[in-house]
Short mmCIF file of C-alpha atoms and ligand atoms in Angstrom, two decimals:
data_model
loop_
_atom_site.label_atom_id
_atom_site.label_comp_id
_atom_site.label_asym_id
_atom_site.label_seq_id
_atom_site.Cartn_x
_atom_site.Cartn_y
_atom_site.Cartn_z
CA UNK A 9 0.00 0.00 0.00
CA UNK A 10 1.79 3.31 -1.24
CA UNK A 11 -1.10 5.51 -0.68
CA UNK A 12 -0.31 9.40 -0.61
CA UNK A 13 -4.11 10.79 -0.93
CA UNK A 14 -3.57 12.67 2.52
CA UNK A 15 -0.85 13.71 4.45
CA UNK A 16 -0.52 10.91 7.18
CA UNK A 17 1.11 9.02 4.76
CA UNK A 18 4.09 11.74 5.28
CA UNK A 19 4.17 10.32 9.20
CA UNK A 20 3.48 7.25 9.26
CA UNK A 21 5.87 3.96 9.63
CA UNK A 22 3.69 1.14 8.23
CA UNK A 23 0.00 1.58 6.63
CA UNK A 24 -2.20 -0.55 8.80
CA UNK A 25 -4.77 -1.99 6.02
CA UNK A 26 -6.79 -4.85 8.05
CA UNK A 27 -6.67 -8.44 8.66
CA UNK A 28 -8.88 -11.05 8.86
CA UNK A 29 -10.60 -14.00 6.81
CA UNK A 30 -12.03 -12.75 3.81
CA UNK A 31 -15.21 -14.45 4.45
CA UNK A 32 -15.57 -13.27 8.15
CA UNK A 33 -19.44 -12.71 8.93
CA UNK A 34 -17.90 -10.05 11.62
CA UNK A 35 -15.90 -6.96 10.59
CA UNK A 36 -14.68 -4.84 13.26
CA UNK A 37 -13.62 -0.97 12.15
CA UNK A 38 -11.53 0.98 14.60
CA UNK A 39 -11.02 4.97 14.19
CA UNK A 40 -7.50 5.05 12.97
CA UNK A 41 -4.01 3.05 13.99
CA UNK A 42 -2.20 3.98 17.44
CA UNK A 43 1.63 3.59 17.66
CA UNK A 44 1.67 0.19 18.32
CA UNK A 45 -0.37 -0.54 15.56
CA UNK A 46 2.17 2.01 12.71
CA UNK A 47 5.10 0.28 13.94
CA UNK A 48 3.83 -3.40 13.38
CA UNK A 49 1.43 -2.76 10.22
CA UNK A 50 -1.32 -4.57 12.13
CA UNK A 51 -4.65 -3.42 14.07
CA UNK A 52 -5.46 -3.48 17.29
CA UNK A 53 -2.51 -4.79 18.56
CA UNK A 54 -1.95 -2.29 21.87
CA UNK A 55 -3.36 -1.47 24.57
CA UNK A 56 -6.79 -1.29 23.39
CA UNK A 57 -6.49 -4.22 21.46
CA UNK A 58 -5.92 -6.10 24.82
CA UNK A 59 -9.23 -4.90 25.48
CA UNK A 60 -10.51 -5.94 22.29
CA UNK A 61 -9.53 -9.33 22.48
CA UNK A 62 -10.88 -10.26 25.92
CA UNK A 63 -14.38 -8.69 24.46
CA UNK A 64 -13.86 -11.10 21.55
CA UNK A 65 -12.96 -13.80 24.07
CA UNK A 66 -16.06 -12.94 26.58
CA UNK A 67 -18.34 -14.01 23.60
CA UNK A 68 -16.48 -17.27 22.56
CA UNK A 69 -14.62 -15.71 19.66
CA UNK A 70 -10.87 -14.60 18.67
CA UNK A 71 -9.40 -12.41 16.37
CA UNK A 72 -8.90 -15.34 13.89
CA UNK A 73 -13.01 -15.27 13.15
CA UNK A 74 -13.42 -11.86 12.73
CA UNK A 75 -12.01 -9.14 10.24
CA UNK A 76 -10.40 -6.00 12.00
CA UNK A 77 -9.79 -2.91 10.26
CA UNK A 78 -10.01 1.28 11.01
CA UNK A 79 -11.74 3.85 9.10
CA UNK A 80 -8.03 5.29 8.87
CA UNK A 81 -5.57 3.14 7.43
CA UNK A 82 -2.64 5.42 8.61
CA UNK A 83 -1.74 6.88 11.87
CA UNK A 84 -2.75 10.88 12.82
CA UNK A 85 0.31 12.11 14.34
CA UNK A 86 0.57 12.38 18.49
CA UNK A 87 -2.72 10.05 18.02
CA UNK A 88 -5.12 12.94 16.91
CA UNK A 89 -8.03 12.34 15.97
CA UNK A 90 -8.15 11.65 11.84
CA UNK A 91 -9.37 14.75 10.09
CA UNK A 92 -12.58 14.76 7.88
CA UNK A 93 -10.47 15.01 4.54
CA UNK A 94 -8.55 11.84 5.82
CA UNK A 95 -11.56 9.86 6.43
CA UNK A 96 -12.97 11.51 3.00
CA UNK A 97 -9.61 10.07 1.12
CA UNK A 98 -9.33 6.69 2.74
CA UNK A 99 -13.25 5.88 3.05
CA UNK A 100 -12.93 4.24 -0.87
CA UNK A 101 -10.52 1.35 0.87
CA UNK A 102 -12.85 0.77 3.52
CA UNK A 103 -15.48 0.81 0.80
CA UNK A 104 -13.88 -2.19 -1.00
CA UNK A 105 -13.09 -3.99 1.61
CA UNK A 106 -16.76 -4.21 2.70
CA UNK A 107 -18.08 -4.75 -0.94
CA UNK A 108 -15.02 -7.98 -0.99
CA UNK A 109 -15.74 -9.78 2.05
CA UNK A 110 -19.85 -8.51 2.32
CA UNK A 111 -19.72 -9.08 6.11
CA UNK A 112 -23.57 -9.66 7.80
CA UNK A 113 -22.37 -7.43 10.87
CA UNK A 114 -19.74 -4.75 10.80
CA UNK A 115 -19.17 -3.42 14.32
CA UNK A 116 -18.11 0.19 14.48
CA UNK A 117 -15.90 0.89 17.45
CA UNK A 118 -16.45 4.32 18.96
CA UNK A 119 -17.99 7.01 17.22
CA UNK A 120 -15.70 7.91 14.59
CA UNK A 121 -16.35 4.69 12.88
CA UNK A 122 -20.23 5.35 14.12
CA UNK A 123 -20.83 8.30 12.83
CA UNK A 124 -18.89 7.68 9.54
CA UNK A 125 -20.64 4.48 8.59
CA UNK A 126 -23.84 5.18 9.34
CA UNK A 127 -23.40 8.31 7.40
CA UNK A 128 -22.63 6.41 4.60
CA UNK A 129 -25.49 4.13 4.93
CA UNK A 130 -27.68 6.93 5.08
CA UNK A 131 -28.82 6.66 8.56
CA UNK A 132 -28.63 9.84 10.96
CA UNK A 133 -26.07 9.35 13.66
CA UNK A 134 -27.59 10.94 17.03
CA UNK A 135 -24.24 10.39 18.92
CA UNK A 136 -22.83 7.15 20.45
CA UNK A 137 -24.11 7.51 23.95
CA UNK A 138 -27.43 6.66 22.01
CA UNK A 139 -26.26 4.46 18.95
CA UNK A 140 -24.26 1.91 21.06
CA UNK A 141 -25.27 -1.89 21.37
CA UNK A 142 -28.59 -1.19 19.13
CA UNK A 143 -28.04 -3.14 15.60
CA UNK A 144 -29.55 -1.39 12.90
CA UNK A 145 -30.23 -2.86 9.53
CA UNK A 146 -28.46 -0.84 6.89
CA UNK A 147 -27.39 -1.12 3.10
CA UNK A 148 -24.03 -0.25 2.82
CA UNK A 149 -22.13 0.22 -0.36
CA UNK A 150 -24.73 -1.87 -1.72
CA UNK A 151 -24.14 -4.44 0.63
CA UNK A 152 -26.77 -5.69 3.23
CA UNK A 153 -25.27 -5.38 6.99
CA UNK A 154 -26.32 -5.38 10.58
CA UNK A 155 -24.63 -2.00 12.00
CA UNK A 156 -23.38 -2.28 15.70
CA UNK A 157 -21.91 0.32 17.08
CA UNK A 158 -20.22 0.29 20.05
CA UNK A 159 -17.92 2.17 22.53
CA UNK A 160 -14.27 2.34 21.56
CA UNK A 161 -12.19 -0.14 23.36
CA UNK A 162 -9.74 2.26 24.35
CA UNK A 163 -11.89 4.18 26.17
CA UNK A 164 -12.66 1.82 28.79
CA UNK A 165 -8.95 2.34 29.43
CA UNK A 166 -8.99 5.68 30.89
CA UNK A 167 -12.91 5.60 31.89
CA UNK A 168 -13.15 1.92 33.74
CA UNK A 169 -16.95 2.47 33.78
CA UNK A 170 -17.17 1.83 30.00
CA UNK A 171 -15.65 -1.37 30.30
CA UNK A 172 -19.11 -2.82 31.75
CA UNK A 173 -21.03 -1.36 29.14
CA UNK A 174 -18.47 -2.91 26.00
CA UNK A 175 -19.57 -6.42 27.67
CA UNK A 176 -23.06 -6.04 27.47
CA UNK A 177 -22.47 -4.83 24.44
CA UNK A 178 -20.89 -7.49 23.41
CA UNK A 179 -23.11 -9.86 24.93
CA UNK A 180 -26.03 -8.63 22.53
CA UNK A 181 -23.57 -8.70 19.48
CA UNK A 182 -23.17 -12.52 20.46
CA UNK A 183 -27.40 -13.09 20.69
CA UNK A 184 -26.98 -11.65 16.71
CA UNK A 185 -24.20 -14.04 15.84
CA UNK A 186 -24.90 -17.40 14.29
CA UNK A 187 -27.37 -16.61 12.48
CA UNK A 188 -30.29 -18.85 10.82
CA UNK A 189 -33.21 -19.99 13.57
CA UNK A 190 -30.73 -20.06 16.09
CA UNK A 191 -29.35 -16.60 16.55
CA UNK A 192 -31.83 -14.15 18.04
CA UNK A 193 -33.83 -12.31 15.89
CA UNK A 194 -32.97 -8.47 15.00
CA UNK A 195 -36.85 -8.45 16.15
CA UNK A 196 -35.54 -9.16 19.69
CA UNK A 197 -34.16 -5.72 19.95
CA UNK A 198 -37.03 -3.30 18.64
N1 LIG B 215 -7.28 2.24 17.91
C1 LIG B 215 -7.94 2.11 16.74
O1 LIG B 215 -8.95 2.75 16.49
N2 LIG B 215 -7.44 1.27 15.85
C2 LIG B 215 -6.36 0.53 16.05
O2 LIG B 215 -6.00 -0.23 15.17
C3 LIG B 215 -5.71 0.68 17.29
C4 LIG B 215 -6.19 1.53 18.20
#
């Protein structure tokens, strides 16, 4: 990946594109990469993807079954948050990536990811204090998906309160996993 359509490609060490089975029926999207993450080319792989594994784990799953990726494929300098031309000039990767592997949930940790994909799906974001652990059915890219938003693991790292609220949030993302007659129904949640 030798992307220069923004800046952060000026900073950073590594691009961080995803990784994941192609056919995962679970894609995770972060905000953007952290240090950790430019320095090894790979997401989640810090602090808050500690956190993000043990979710995974709660609900009987590892980072093997699932596809993990970031709005932002390169890292914002100091860990800024990634500016609205970034997300504008790296959305089209994020795009394909979605239309490849046509995941049936894509999970949108914290509310960068929130707000951007359900923008892009057409849906009104009303912030995530409201959006997280609700599903809501969405065509995205022309691709049917279940959209789950959900706190960013990181910030149960400097708010510990969150932390409780990520595992119930998981713990409903698990009743919508599995699909056919035995998952839940999206019914379940309205
Ligand atoms: N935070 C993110 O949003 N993505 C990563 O890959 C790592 C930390």
């Amino acid at each position: 990946m030798a992307c220069r359509k923004c800046s952060l490609h000026l900073s950073r060490k590594n691009p961080v594109p995803g990784e994941g089975p192609l056919d995962a029926e679970l894609m995770l999207v972060g905000e953007a990469p952290g240090r950790n993450e430019d320095l090894q080319g790979r997401p989640f792989v810090g602090q808050a993807g500690k956190v993000l594994n043990a979710l995974l784990g709660s609900i009987g799953l590892s980072r093997s079954n699932v596809y993990i990726t970031n709005v932002v494929k390169c890292r914002p300098p100091n860990n800024r948050d990634p500016r609205p031309e970034e997300i504008r000039a790296c959305l089209p990767f994020l795009r394909r990536q979605v239309e490849l592997i046509r995941p049936r949930i894509i999970v949108a940790l914290g509310r960068h990811a929130g707000k951007t994909l359900y923008e892009e799906a057409g849906l009104r974001w009303r912030g995530i204090s409201r959006e997280h652990g609700r599903p809501r059915e969405a065509v995205l890219w022309g691709v049917r998906v279940v959209l789950f938003p959900t706190y960013h693991p990181a910030a149960a790292l400097y708010k510990p309160e969150i932390r409780g609220v990520l595992e119930e949030d998981f713990k409903r993302l698990a009743g919508l996993l599995g699909g056919g007659s035995r998952g839940r129904s999206l019914l379940d949640y309205f």
